PDB file of C-alpha atoms in Angstrom:
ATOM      1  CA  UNK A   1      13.008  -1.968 -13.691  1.00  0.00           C
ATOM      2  CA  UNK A   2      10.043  -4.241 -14.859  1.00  0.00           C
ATOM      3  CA  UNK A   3      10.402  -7.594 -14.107  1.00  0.00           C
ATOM      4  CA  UNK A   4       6.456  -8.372 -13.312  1.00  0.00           C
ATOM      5  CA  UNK A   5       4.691 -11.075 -13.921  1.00  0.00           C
ATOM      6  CA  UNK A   6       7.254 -13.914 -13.996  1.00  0.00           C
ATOM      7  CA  UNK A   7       6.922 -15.524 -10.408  1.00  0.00           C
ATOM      8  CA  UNK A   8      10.246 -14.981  -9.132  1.00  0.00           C
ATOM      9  CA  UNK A   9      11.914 -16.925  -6.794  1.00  0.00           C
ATOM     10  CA  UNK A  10      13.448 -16.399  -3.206  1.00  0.00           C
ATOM     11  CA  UNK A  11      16.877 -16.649  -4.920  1.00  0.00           C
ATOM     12  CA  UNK A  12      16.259 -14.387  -8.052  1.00  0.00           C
ATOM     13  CA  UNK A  13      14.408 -12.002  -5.449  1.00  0.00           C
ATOM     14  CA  UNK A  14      18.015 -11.969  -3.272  1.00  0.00           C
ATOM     15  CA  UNK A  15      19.081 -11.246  -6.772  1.00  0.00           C
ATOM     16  CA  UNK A  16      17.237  -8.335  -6.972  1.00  0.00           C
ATOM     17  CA  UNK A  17      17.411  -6.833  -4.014  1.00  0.00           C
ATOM     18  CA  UNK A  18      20.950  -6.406  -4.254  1.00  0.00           C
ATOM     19  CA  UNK A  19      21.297  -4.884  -7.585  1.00  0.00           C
ATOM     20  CA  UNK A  20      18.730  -2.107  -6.841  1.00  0.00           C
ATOM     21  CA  UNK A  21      20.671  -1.125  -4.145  1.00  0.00           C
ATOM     22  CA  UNK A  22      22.993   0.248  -7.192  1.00  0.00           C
ATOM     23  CA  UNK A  23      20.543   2.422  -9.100  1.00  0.00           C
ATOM     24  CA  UNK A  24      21.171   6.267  -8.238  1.00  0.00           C
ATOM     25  CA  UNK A  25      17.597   6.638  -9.993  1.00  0.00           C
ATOM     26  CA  UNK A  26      15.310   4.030 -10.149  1.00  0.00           C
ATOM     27  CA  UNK A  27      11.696   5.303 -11.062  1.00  0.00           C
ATOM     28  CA  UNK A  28       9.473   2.635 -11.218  1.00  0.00           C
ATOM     29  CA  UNK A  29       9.715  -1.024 -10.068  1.00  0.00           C
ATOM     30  CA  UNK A  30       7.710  -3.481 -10.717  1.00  0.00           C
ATOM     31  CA  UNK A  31       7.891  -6.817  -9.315  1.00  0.00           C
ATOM     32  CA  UNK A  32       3.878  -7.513  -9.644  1.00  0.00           C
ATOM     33  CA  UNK A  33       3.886 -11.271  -9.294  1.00  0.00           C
ATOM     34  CA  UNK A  34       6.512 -12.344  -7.625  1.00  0.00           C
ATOM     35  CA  UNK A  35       6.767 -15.500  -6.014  1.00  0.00           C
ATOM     36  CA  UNK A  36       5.577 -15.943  -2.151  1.00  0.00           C
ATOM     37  CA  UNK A  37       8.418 -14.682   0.044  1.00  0.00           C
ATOM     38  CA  UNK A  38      10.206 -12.864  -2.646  1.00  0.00           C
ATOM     39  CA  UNK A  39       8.802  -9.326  -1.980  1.00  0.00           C
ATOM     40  CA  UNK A  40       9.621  -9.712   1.528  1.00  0.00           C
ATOM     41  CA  UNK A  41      13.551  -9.987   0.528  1.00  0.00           C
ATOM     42  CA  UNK A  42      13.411  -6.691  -1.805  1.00  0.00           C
ATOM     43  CA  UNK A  43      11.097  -4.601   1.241  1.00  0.00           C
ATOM     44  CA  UNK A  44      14.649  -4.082   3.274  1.00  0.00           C
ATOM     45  CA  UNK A  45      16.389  -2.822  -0.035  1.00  0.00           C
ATOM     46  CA  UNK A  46      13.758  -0.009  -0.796  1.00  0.00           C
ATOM     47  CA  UNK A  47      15.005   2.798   1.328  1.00  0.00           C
ATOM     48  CA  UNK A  48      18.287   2.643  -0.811  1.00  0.00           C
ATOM     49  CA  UNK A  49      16.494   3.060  -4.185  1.00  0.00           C
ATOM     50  CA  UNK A  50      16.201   6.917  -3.394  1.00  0.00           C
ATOM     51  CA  UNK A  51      14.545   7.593  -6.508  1.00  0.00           C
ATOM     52  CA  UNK A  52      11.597   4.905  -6.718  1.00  0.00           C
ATOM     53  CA  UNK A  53       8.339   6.674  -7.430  1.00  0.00           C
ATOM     54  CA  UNK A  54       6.710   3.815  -8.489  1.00  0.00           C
ATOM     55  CA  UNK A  55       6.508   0.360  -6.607  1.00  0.00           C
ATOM     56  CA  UNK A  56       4.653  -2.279  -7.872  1.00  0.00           C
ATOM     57  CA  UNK A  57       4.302  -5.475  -5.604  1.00  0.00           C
ATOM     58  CA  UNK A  58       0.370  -6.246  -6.881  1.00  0.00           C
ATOM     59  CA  UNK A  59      -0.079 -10.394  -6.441  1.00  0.00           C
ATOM     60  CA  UNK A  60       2.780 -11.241  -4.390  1.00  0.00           C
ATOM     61  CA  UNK A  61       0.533 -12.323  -1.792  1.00  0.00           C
ATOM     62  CA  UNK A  62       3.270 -10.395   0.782  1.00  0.00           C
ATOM     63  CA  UNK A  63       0.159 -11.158   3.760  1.00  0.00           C
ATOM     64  CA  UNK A  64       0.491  -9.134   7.152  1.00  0.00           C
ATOM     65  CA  UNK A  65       4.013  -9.415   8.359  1.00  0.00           C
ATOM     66  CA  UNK A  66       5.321  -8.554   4.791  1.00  0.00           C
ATOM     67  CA  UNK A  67       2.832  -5.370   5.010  1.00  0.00           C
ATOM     68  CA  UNK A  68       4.564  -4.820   8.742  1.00  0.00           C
ATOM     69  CA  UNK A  69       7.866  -4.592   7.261  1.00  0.00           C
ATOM     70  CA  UNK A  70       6.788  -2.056   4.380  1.00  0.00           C
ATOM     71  CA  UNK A  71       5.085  -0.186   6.347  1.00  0.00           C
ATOM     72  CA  UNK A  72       8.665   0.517   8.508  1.00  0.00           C
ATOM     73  CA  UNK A  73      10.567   1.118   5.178  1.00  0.00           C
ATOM     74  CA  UNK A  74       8.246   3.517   3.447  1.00  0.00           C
ATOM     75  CA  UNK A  75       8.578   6.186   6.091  1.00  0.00           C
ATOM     76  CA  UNK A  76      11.829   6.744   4.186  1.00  0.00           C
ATOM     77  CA  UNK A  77      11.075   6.271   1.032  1.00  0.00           C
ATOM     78  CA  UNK A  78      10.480  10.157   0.275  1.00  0.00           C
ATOM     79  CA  UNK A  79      10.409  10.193  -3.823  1.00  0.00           C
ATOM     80  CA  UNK A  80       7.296   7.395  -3.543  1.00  0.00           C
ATOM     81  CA  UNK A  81       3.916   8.619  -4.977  1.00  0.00           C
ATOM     82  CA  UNK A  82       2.801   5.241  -5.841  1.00  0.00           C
ATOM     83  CA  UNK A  83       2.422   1.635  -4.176  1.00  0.00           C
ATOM     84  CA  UNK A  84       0.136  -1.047  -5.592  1.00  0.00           C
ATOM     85  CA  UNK A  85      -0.151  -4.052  -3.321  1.00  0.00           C
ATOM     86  CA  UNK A  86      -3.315  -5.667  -4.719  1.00  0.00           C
ATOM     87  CA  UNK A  87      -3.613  -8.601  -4.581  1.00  0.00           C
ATOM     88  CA  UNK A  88      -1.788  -9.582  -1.521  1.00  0.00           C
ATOM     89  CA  UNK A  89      -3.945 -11.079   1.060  1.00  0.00           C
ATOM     90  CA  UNK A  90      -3.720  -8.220   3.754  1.00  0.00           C
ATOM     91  CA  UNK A  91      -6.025  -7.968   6.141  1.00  0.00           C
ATOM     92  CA  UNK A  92      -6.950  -5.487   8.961  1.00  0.00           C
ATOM     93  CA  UNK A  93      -3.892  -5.840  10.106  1.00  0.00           C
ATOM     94  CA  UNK A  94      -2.019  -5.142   7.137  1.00  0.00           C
ATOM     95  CA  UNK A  95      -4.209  -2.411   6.834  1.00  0.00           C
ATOM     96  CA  UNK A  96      -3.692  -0.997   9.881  1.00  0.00           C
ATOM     97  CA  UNK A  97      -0.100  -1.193   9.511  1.00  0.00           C
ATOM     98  CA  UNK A  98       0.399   0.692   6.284  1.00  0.00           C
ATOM     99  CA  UNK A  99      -2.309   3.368   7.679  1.00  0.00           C
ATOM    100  CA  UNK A 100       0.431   4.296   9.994  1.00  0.00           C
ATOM    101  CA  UNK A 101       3.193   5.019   7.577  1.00  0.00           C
ATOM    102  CA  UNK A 102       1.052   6.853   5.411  1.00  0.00           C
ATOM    103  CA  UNK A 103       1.045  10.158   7.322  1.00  0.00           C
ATOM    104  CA  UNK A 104       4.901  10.118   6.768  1.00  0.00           C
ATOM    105  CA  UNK A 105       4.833   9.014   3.325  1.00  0.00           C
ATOM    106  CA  UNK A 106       5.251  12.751   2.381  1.00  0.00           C
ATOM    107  CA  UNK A 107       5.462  11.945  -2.102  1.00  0.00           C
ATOM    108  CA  UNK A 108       2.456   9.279  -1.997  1.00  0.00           C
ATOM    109  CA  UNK A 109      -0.287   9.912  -3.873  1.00  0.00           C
ATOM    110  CA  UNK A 110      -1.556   6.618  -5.175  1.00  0.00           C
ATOM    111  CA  UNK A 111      -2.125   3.656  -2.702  1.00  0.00           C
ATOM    112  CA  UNK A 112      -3.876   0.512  -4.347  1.00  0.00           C
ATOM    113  CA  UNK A 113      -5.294  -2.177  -2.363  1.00  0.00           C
ATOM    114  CA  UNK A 114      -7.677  -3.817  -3.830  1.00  0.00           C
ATOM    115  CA  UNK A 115      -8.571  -7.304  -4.406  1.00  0.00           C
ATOM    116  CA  UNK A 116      -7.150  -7.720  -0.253  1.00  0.00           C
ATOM    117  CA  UNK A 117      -9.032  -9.104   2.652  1.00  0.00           C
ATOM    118  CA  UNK A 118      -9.984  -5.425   4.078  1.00  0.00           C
ATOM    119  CA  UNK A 119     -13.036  -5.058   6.226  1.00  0.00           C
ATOM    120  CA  UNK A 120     -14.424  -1.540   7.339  1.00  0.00           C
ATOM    121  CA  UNK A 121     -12.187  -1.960  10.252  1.00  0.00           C
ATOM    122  CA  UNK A 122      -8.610  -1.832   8.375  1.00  0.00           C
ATOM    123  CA  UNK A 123     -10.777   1.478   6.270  1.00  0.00           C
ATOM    124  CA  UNK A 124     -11.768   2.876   9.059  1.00  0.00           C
ATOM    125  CA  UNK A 125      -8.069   3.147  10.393  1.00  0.00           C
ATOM    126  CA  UNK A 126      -6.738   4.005   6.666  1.00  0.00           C
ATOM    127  CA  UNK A 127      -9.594   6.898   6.724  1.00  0.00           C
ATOM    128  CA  UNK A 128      -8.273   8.494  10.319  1.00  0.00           C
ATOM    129  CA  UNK A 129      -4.511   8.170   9.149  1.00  0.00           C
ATOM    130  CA  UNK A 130      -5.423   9.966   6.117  1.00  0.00           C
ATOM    131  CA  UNK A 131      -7.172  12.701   7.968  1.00  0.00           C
ATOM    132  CA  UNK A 132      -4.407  13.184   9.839  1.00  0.00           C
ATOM    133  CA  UNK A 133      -2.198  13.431   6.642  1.00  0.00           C
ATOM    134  CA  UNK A 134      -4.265  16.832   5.622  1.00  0.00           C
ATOM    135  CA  UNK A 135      -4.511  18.303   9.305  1.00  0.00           C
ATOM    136  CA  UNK A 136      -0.571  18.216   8.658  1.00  0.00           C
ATOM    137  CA  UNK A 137      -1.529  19.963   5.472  1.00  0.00           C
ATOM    138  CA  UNK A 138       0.521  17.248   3.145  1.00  0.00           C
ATOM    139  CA  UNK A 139      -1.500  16.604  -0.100  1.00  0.00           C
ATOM    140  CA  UNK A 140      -4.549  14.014  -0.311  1.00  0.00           C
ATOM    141  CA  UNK A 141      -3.635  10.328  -0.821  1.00  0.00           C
ATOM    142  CA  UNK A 142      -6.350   8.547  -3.602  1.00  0.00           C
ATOM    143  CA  UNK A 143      -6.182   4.939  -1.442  1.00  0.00           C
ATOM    144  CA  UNK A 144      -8.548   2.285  -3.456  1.00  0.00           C
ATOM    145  CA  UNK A 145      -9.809  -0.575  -1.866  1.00  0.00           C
ATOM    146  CA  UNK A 146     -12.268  -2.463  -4.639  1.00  0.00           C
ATOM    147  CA  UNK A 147     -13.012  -5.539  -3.719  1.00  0.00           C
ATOM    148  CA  UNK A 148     -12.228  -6.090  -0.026  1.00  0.00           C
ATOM    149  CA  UNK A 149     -15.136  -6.899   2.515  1.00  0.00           C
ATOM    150  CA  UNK A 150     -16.061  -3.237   3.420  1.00  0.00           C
ATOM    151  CA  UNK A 151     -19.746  -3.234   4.281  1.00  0.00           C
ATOM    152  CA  UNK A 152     -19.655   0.517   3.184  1.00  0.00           C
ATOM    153  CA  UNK A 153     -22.569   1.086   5.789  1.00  0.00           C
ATOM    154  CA  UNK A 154     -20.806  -0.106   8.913  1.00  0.00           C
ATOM    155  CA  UNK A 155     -17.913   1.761   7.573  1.00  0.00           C
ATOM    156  CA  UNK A 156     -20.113   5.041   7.671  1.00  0.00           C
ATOM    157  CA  UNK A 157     -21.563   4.126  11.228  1.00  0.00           C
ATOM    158  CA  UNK A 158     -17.739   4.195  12.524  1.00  0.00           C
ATOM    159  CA  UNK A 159     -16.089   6.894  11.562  1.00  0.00           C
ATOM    160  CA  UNK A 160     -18.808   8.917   9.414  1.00  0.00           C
ATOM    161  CA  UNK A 161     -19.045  10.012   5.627  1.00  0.00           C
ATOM    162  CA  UNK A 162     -15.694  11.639   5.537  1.00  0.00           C
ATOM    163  CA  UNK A 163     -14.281   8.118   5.358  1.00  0.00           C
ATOM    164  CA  UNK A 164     -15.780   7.588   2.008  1.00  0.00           C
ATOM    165  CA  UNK A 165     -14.504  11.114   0.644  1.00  0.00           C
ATOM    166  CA  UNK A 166     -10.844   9.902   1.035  1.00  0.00           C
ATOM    167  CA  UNK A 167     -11.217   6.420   0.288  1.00  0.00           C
ATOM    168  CA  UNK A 168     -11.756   5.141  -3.211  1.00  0.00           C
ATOM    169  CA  UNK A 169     -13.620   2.056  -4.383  1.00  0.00           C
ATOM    170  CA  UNK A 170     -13.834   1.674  -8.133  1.00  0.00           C
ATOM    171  CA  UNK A 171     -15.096  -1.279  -9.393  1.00  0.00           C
ATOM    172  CA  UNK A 172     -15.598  -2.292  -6.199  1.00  0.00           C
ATOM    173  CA  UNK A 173     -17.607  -5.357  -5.028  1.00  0.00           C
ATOM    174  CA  UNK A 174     -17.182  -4.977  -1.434  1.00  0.00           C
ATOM    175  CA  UNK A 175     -19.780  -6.652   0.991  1.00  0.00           C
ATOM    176  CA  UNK A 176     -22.782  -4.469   0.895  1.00  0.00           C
ATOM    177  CA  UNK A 177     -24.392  -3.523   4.423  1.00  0.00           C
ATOM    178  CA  UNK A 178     -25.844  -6.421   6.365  1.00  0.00           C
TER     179      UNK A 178
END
């Protein structure tokens, strides 16, 4: 189901979130551009769409507490290998958040978040989650985070070069070291 790019509203979003409910096999969603507040009304709907492998929600500027609630609903979303939230305003927080699911997120593979409000401290956290997630020997997650505020130094100082082994950042024009 593609619907991205056409700013959909809190009542189209209600829309949606009950008709996915329906799909026995729904591989890839994408609701990249949805409205304010209109992700957050398809996040409780997700763990019914068995089948999603791909989940698009880049530039719905979902923020923290939308991040919150993913990060509850994508321990059981088993047939996920990829989640795009770029674009969405998330801070450490946010960060921090989806860091914790990720160890549980046994299909993910592919977790975008660039163009977000990241410092080192939300990569830091993402970094020790994901090394976790291979001393439970579960396959490598590719997380990118171009364009946040990383200071790729301070990064380094607090949790060492591993970090920047399992996190990605193409095109990146994160905050150099200060």
């Amino acid at each position: 189901l593609k619907v991205g790019g056409n700013r959909i509203a809190a009542a189209g979003a209600g829309k949606i979130a009950q008709s996915v409910t329906r799909f026995n096999v729904l591989e890839e969603l994408d609701l990249s551009g949805m409205a304010a507040g209109g992700a957050a009304l398809v996040i409780p709907a997700l763990p019914m769409c068995n089948a999603v492998a791909k989940l698009d929600l880049s530039g719905c500027m979902m923020g923290d507490e939308a991040a919150r609630e993913l990060s509850c609903v994508l321990r059981e979303c088993d047939e996920l290998a990829s989640l795009d939230l770029s674009g969405n305003d998330l801070s450490d927080s946010g960060a921090a958040a989806l860091a914790s699911a990720v160890p549980r997120c046994r299909g993910l593979v592919l977790l975008r978040l660039n163009d977000n409000r990241i410092s080192e401290v939300g990569a830091a956290r993402m970094a020790e989650e994901l090394q976790e997630r291979e001393n439970r020997r579960r396959r490598g997650v590719k997380v990118e985070l171009g364009r946040n505020r990383i200071a790729r130094q301070r990064l380094v100082e607090r949790c060492g070069d591993a970090a920047l082994t399992s996190l990605h950042f193409e095109g990146a024009e994160n905050a150099q070291s200060q």
